[in-house]
Structures are given as C-alpha cells and as structure tokens.
C-alpha cells in the first residue's frame, strides 16, 4: 500500500486535466470534480487522501501555504483507467458575512478556491497519498453499505466505480451495494447522473 510517497517539503507536481462543477444552481455552495494527472508517479488505493499545496504564502506568517487533504474520488485506476490520474471532490470554502449580507471575498478557503478555479494544464503541488485504505471485501458477494454527506462521497465514488463501472478482471463485485447520501437539496446531489447509470 503506498503511503506518503511525497511529503510537504518534497511534493509531486501534477497537472490539472479538468475542473467541472457538479452541483446545480440551487445547491448550497459550489462543489467541483477535479481530475489531476500525476503521470503515474503517485499511485494510491481506494479510501486514501491526497494533499494539495496552494501556491502563494500565508499572509499571517509569510510562510508558504500549508497542505490541505482531500479524499480521493477515483479508484486506483483513475477516471480514465490509465492509472495516471486522480480525482478530487472539492467544495469551495466561502464565508457569509452577516453584516454585508453576502460572501466576503477576503475570507475564503485558499486551497479549495485554487482547485475550483484551476484550469487545464495548471500545475498542482501534491503530497501523499495518506491514510488508511478501505479494502474491498475478500468475498465479492459481500453486501456493502456506504454512508456519506457532501464531499464525503469521494471515497464512496472510488468504490462504486470499482463495483459497477470499471471492468477489472482481477476482482468482480457480485454483492449488493447500498449508498446513503445526505445533501441539503436535490441540486446538491453529487455524481447523481453517474450513480443513476450504475
């Protein structure tokens, strides 16, 4: 199992393949699916997280921005099945100012906004992978229950893609999978079209 292949002081440089908004107009906030090419140099397993270091410095201390962890939203093969990419499910962090009665652009998540605004070809400094993996059941007929709210769907996406989307001869899911997902409203459903196709 790969762990901490890249660290904060020696990160890996990936490149953004695509950034796509995956919520509707009435969703509370914006969530994006970001595919990053790691060129096959940062392998991971389902359930792990990747770190991202946004460019720039922290104005409070003058030091480079610190790493932010995001659960990986793809199986070890990536969305394109090449093993060269990874995907992140990122909600843009914003702050609602009650006095201004609108979002305060001076107070926003540094890394989440960097990722949600990223364009194809943009470089991304990455660390990891980190965390424990969620192993696939030894018996492929084992029922699986998944529970997630919001961007917590990311590791569950890696699972249902392994179960129902990817054609991998080494392991074939034959059980029953349940996914319980909590969101604020129907426009906030993440990956709903993809899940309906499974």
PDB file of C-alpha atoms in Angstrom:
ATOM      1  CA  UNK A   1       0.000   0.000   0.000  1.00  0.00           C
ATOM      2  CA  UNK A   2       1.543   3.361  -0.993  1.00  0.00           C
ATOM      3  CA  UNK A   3       1.830   5.869   1.861  1.00  0.00           C
ATOM      4  CA  UNK A   4       3.490   9.303   1.930  1.00  0.00           C
ATOM      5  CA  UNK A   5       5.296   8.854  -1.366  1.00  0.00           C
ATOM      6  CA  UNK A   6       5.530  12.662  -1.458  1.00  0.00           C
ATOM      7  CA  UNK A   7       5.882  14.923   1.568  1.00  0.00           C
ATOM      8  CA  UNK A   8       5.337  18.636   2.248  1.00  0.00           C
ATOM      9  CA  UNK A   9       8.998  19.548   1.697  1.00  0.00           C
ATOM     10  CA  UNK A  10       9.289  17.456  -1.463  1.00  0.00           C
ATOM     11  CA  UNK A  11       5.850  17.442  -3.162  1.00  0.00           C
ATOM     12  CA  UNK A  12       4.967  15.988  -6.541  1.00  0.00           C
ATOM     13  CA  UNK A  13       3.914  18.294  -9.368  1.00  0.00           C
ATOM     14  CA  UNK A  14       0.759  17.175 -11.159  1.00  0.00           C
ATOM     15  CA  UNK A  15      -1.257  18.946 -13.831  1.00  0.00           C
ATOM     16  CA  UNK A  16      -4.966  19.674 -13.911  1.00  0.00           C
ATOM     17  CA  UNK A  17      -6.792  17.774 -16.660  1.00  0.00           C
ATOM     18  CA  UNK A  18     -10.237  19.227 -15.993  1.00  0.00           C
ATOM     19  CA  UNK A  19     -12.361  21.061 -13.436  1.00  0.00           C
ATOM     20  CA  UNK A  20     -16.122  20.622 -13.541  1.00  0.00           C
ATOM     21  CA  UNK A  21     -18.901  21.998 -11.341  1.00  0.00           C
ATOM     22  CA  UNK A  22     -21.017  19.025 -10.244  1.00  0.00           C
ATOM     23  CA  UNK A  23     -23.920  20.701  -8.429  1.00  0.00           C
ATOM     24  CA  UNK A  24     -26.979  22.514  -9.694  1.00  0.00           C
ATOM     25  CA  UNK A  25     -27.877  26.181  -9.405  1.00  0.00           C
ATOM     26  CA  UNK A  26     -29.879  25.765  -6.166  1.00  0.00           C
ATOM     27  CA  UNK A  27     -27.132  23.871  -4.303  1.00  0.00           C
ATOM     28  CA  UNK A  28     -25.821  25.421  -1.106  1.00  0.00           C
ATOM     29  CA  UNK A  29     -22.304  26.227  -2.253  1.00  0.00           C
ATOM     30  CA  UNK A  30     -20.208  25.045  -5.171  1.00  0.00           C
ATOM     31  CA  UNK A  31     -18.581  21.634  -5.472  1.00  0.00           C
ATOM     32  CA  UNK A  32     -16.217  20.651  -8.270  1.00  0.00           C
ATOM     33  CA  UNK A  33     -14.760  17.427  -9.613  1.00  0.00           C
ATOM     34  CA  UNK A  34     -11.084  17.986 -10.413  1.00  0.00           C
ATOM     35  CA  UNK A  35      -9.044  15.457 -12.401  1.00  0.00           C
ATOM     36  CA  UNK A  36      -5.276  15.750 -11.931  1.00  0.00           C
ATOM     37  CA  UNK A  37      -2.625  13.972 -13.993  1.00  0.00           C
ATOM     38  CA  UNK A  38       0.047  12.608 -11.666  1.00  0.00           C
ATOM     39  CA  UNK A  39       1.801  10.867 -14.586  1.00  0.00           C
ATOM     40  CA  UNK A  40       1.616   7.510 -12.808  1.00  0.00           C
ATOM     41  CA  UNK A  41       4.084   8.683 -10.165  1.00  0.00           C
ATOM     42  CA  UNK A  42       1.693   8.894  -7.218  1.00  0.00           C
ATOM     43  CA  UNK A  43      -0.157   5.574  -7.004  1.00  0.00           C
ATOM     44  CA  UNK A  44      -2.853   5.235  -4.338  1.00  0.00           C
ATOM     45  CA  UNK A  45      -5.563   2.877  -3.176  1.00  0.00           C
ATOM     46  CA  UNK A  46      -9.251   3.462  -2.635  1.00  0.00           C
ATOM     47  CA  UNK A  47     -10.002   5.327   0.581  1.00  0.00           C
ATOM     48  CA  UNK A  48      -6.766   7.307   0.726  1.00  0.00           C
ATOM     49  CA  UNK A  49      -6.344  11.084   0.609  1.00  0.00           C
ATOM     50  CA  UNK A  50      -4.105  13.379  -1.404  1.00  0.00           C
ATOM     51  CA  UNK A  51      -2.603  16.594  -0.140  1.00  0.00           C
ATOM     52  CA  UNK A  52      -2.576  19.803  -2.165  1.00  0.00           C
ATOM     53  CA  UNK A  53      -0.405  22.861  -1.503  1.00  0.00           C
ATOM     54  CA  UNK A  54      -1.912  26.016  -2.977  1.00  0.00           C
ATOM     55  CA  UNK A  55       0.582  28.455  -4.480  1.00  0.00           C
ATOM     56  CA  UNK A  56       1.488  31.585  -2.554  1.00  0.00           C
ATOM     57  CA  UNK A  57       2.159  32.408   1.064  1.00  0.00           C
ATOM     58  CA  UNK A  58       0.044  32.675   4.174  1.00  0.00           C
ATOM     59  CA  UNK A  59      -0.344  36.432   4.854  1.00  0.00           C
ATOM     60  CA  UNK A  60      -0.480  35.766   8.607  1.00  0.00           C
ATOM     61  CA  UNK A  61       3.004  34.281   8.862  1.00  0.00           C
ATOM     62  CA  UNK A  62       4.680  34.861   5.477  1.00  0.00           C
ATOM     63  CA  UNK A  63       5.316  31.131   5.042  1.00  0.00           C
ATOM     64  CA  UNK A  64       4.212  29.007   2.065  1.00  0.00           C
ATOM     65  CA  UNK A  65       0.613  27.805   2.249  1.00  0.00           C
ATOM     66  CA  UNK A  66       0.195  24.595   4.212  1.00  0.00           C
ATOM     67  CA  UNK A  67      -1.024  21.315   2.781  1.00  0.00           C
ATOM     68  CA  UNK A  68      -4.765  20.555   2.653  1.00  0.00           C
ATOM     69  CA  UNK A  69      -6.005  16.975   2.483  1.00  0.00           C
ATOM     70  CA  UNK A  70      -8.770  15.823   0.144  1.00  0.00           C
ATOM     71  CA  UNK A  71     -10.270  12.345  -0.072  1.00  0.00           C
ATOM     72  CA  UNK A  72      -9.544  10.784  -3.438  1.00  0.00           C
ATOM     73  CA  UNK A  73     -12.704  10.372  -5.549  1.00  0.00           C
ATOM     74  CA  UNK A  74     -11.385   7.780  -8.008  1.00  0.00           C
ATOM     75  CA  UNK A  75     -10.230   4.200  -7.871  1.00  0.00           C
ATOM     76  CA  UNK A  76      -6.531   3.410  -8.190  1.00  0.00           C
ATOM     77  CA  UNK A  77      -7.046   3.339 -11.964  1.00  0.00           C
ATOM     78  CA  UNK A  78      -8.297   6.947 -12.181  1.00  0.00           C
ATOM     79  CA  UNK A  79     -11.325   8.107 -14.142  1.00  0.00           C
ATOM     80  CA  UNK A  80      -9.582   7.279 -17.415  1.00  0.00           C
ATOM     81  CA  UNK A  81      -8.459   3.767 -16.317  1.00  0.00           C
ATOM     82  CA  UNK A  82      -4.782   4.537 -17.087  1.00  0.00           C
ATOM     83  CA  UNK A  83      -3.524   4.705 -13.506  1.00  0.00           C
ATOM     84  CA  UNK A  84      -2.049   8.113 -14.417  1.00  0.00           C
ATOM     85  CA  UNK A  85      -4.676  10.393 -12.860  1.00  0.00           C
ATOM     86  CA  UNK A  86      -6.514  11.030  -9.645  1.00  0.00           C
ATOM     87  CA  UNK A  87      -9.753  12.888  -8.930  1.00  0.00           C
ATOM     88  CA  UNK A  88     -10.755  15.155  -6.076  1.00  0.00           C
ATOM     89  CA  UNK A  89     -14.226  16.265  -4.984  1.00  0.00           C
ATOM     90  CA  UNK A  90     -13.812  19.779  -3.584  1.00  0.00           C
ATOM     91  CA  UNK A  91     -16.340  22.160  -2.097  1.00  0.00           C
ATOM     92  CA  UNK A  92     -15.388  25.803  -2.454  1.00  0.00           C
ATOM     93  CA  UNK A  93     -14.918  27.246   1.039  1.00  0.00           C
ATOM     94  CA  UNK A  94     -16.517  30.669   1.441  1.00  0.00           C
ATOM     95  CA  UNK A  95     -17.585  32.886   4.323  1.00  0.00           C
ATOM     96  CA  UNK A  96     -21.015  34.523   4.531  1.00  0.00           C
ATOM     97  CA  UNK A  97     -20.761  37.908   6.235  1.00  0.00           C
ATOM     98  CA  UNK A  98     -23.956  38.690   8.166  1.00  0.00           C
ATOM     99  CA  UNK A  99     -23.171  42.426   8.161  1.00  0.00           C
ATOM    100  CA  UNK A 100     -22.570  42.652   4.405  1.00  0.00           C
ATOM    101  CA  UNK A 101     -25.311  40.077   3.734  1.00  0.00           C
ATOM    102  CA  UNK A 102     -23.119  38.428   1.101  1.00  0.00           C
ATOM    103  CA  UNK A 103     -19.970  36.373   0.772  1.00  0.00           C
ATOM    104  CA  UNK A 104     -16.823  38.130   1.920  1.00  0.00           C
ATOM    105  CA  UNK A 105     -14.148  37.585  -0.765  1.00  0.00           C
ATOM    106  CA  UNK A 106     -11.440  38.475   1.766  1.00  0.00           C
ATOM    107  CA  UNK A 107     -12.316  35.373   3.777  1.00  0.00           C
ATOM    108  CA  UNK A 108     -12.265  32.324   1.557  1.00  0.00           C
ATOM    109  CA  UNK A 109     -10.629  28.934   1.552  1.00  0.00           C
ATOM    110  CA  UNK A 110      -7.222  29.285  -0.080  1.00  0.00           C
ATOM    111  CA  UNK A 111      -6.785  25.742  -1.386  1.00  0.00           C
ATOM    112  CA  UNK A 112     -10.415  24.941  -2.216  1.00  0.00           C
ATOM    113  CA  UNK A 113     -10.744  28.129  -4.255  1.00  0.00           C
ATOM    114  CA  UNK A 114      -7.424  27.441  -6.002  1.00  0.00           C
ATOM    115  CA  UNK A 115      -8.652  23.969  -7.016  1.00  0.00           C
ATOM    116  CA  UNK A 116     -12.175  25.025  -8.021  1.00  0.00           C
ATOM    117  CA  UNK A 117     -10.723  27.805 -10.184  1.00  0.00           C
ATOM    118  CA  UNK A 118      -7.956  25.636 -11.696  1.00  0.00           C
ATOM    119  CA  UNK A 119      -7.714  25.442 -15.486  1.00  0.00           C
ATOM    120  CA  UNK A 120      -6.445  22.524 -17.593  1.00  0.00           C
ATOM    121  CA  UNK A 121      -2.659  22.459 -17.653  1.00  0.00           C
ATOM    122  CA  UNK A 122      -2.283  24.264 -14.322  1.00  0.00           C
ATOM    123  CA  UNK A 123       0.349  22.741 -12.042  1.00  0.00           C
ATOM    124  CA  UNK A 124      -0.686  21.336  -8.667  1.00  0.00           C
ATOM    125  CA  UNK A 125       1.760  20.545  -5.870  1.00  0.00           C
ATOM    126  CA  UNK A 126       0.670  17.258  -4.290  1.00  0.00           C
ATOM    127  CA  UNK A 127       1.606  15.219  -1.225  1.00  0.00           C
ATOM    128  CA  UNK A 128       0.677  11.730  -0.098  1.00  0.00           C
ATOM    129  CA  UNK A 129      -1.143   9.548  -0.556  1.00  0.00           C
ATOM    130  CA  UNK A 130      -2.083   9.360   3.103  1.00  0.00           C
ATOM    131  CA  UNK A 131      -4.480   7.479   5.309  1.00  0.00           C
ATOM    132  CA  UNK A 132      -5.813   4.011   5.666  1.00  0.00           C
ATOM    133  CA  UNK A 133      -7.321   2.266   2.704  1.00  0.00           C
ATOM    134  CA  UNK A 134     -10.817   0.838   2.656  1.00  0.00           C
ATOM    135  CA  UNK A 135     -10.175  -2.662   1.472  1.00  0.00           C
ATOM    136  CA  UNK A 136     -12.523  -4.379  -0.918  1.00  0.00           C
ATOM    137  CA  UNK A 137     -14.230  -7.377   0.685  1.00  0.00           C
ATOM    138  CA  UNK A 138     -12.422 -10.687   0.186  1.00  0.00           C
ATOM    139  CA  UNK A 139     -15.714 -12.297  -0.801  1.00  0.00           C
ATOM    140  CA  UNK A 140     -17.009 -10.315  -3.826  1.00  0.00           C
ATOM    141  CA  UNK A 141     -20.581 -11.340  -2.897  1.00  0.00           C
ATOM    142  CA  UNK A 142     -20.398  -9.451   0.425  1.00  0.00           C
ATOM    143  CA  UNK A 143     -23.058  -6.730   0.799  1.00  0.00           C
ATOM    144  CA  UNK A 144     -21.556  -3.245   1.161  1.00  0.00           C
ATOM    145  CA  UNK A 145     -23.209  -0.289   2.925  1.00  0.00           C
ATOM    146  CA  UNK A 146     -21.805   3.195   2.241  1.00  0.00           C
ATOM    147  CA  UNK A 147     -22.812   6.365   4.107  1.00  0.00           C
ATOM    148  CA  UNK A 148     -21.726   9.871   3.109  1.00  0.00           C
ATOM    149  CA  UNK A 149     -22.688  13.509   3.353  1.00  0.00           C
ATOM    150  CA  UNK A 150     -21.461  16.172   0.940  1.00  0.00           C
ATOM    151  CA  UNK A 151     -17.903  15.694  -0.291  1.00  0.00           C
ATOM    152  CA  UNK A 152     -17.691  12.620   1.938  1.00  0.00           C
ATOM    153  CA  UNK A 153     -18.975  10.884  -1.194  1.00  0.00           C
ATOM    154  CA  UNK A 154     -15.410  10.960  -2.591  1.00  0.00           C
ATOM    155  CA  UNK A 155     -14.135   7.607  -1.246  1.00  0.00           C
ATOM    156  CA  UNK A 156     -17.540   6.012  -1.876  1.00  0.00           C
ATOM    157  CA  UNK A 157     -17.227   7.037  -5.530  1.00  0.00           C
ATOM    158  CA  UNK A 158     -13.980   5.088  -5.739  1.00  0.00           C
ATOM    159  CA  UNK A 159     -15.882   2.057  -4.508  1.00  0.00           C
ATOM    160  CA  UNK A 160     -18.965   2.188  -6.692  1.00  0.00           C
ATOM    161  CA  UNK A 161     -16.769   2.774  -9.725  1.00  0.00           C
ATOM    162  CA  UNK A 162     -14.836  -0.382  -8.856  1.00  0.00           C
ATOM    163  CA  UNK A 163     -18.123  -2.239  -8.319  1.00  0.00           C
ATOM    164  CA  UNK A 164     -20.153  -1.152 -11.332  1.00  0.00           C
ATOM    165  CA  UNK A 165     -18.183   0.943 -13.837  1.00  0.00           C
ATOM    166  CA  UNK A 166     -14.703  -0.498 -14.211  1.00  0.00           C
ATOM    167  CA  UNK A 167     -14.056  -3.762 -15.987  1.00  0.00           C
ATOM    168  CA  UNK A 168     -11.161  -5.172 -13.958  1.00  0.00           C
ATOM    169  CA  UNK A 169     -10.707  -8.912 -14.358  1.00  0.00           C
ATOM    170  CA  UNK A 170      -8.875  -9.396 -11.049  1.00  0.00           C
ATOM    171  CA  UNK A 171     -11.945  -8.614  -8.906  1.00  0.00           C
ATOM    172  CA  UNK A 172     -15.631  -8.608  -9.813  1.00  0.00           C
ATOM    173  CA  UNK A 173     -18.256  -7.386  -7.349  1.00  0.00           C
ATOM    174  CA  UNK A 174     -21.223  -9.746  -7.054  1.00  0.00           C
ATOM    175  CA  UNK A 175     -22.881  -8.403  -3.924  1.00  0.00           C
ATOM    176  CA  UNK A 176     -25.481  -5.779  -3.141  1.00  0.00           C
ATOM    177  CA  UNK A 177     -24.277  -2.198  -2.565  1.00  0.00           C
ATOM    178  CA  UNK A 178     -26.210   0.438  -0.633  1.00  0.00           C
ATOM    179  CA  UNK A 179     -25.328   4.132  -0.724  1.00  0.00           C
ATOM    180  CA  UNK A 180     -26.928   6.550   1.750  1.00  0.00           C
ATOM    181  CA  UNK A 181     -26.043  10.127   0.834  1.00  0.00           C
ATOM    182  CA  UNK A 182     -27.074  13.263   2.687  1.00  0.00           C
ATOM    183  CA  UNK A 183     -27.263  16.644   0.942  1.00  0.00           C
ATOM    184  CA  UNK A 184     -29.086  19.940   1.534  1.00  0.00           C
ATOM    185  CA  UNK A 185     -31.346  19.686  -1.522  1.00  0.00           C
ATOM    186  CA  UNK A 186     -31.685  17.791  -4.799  1.00  0.00           C
ATOM    187  CA  UNK A 187     -29.423  20.254  -6.658  1.00  0.00           C
ATOM    188  CA  UNK A 188     -26.648  19.385  -4.204  1.00  0.00           C
ATOM    189  CA  UNK A 189     -26.588  15.687  -5.127  1.00  0.00           C
ATOM    190  CA  UNK A 190     -23.029  14.825  -6.087  1.00  0.00           C
ATOM    191  CA  UNK A 191     -22.379  12.464  -9.017  1.00  0.00           C
ATOM    192  CA  UNK A 192     -26.111  11.755  -9.240  1.00  0.00           C
ATOM    193  CA  UNK A 193     -26.157  11.136 -13.028  1.00  0.00           C
ATOM    194  CA  UNK A 194     -23.213   8.778 -12.690  1.00  0.00           C
ATOM    195  CA  UNK A 195     -24.802   6.920  -9.775  1.00  0.00           C
ATOM    196  CA  UNK A 196     -28.106   6.518 -11.652  1.00  0.00           C
ATOM    197  CA  UNK A 197     -26.242   4.849 -14.516  1.00  0.00           C
ATOM    198  CA  UNK A 198     -24.768   2.245 -12.144  1.00  0.00           C
TER     199      UNK A 198
END
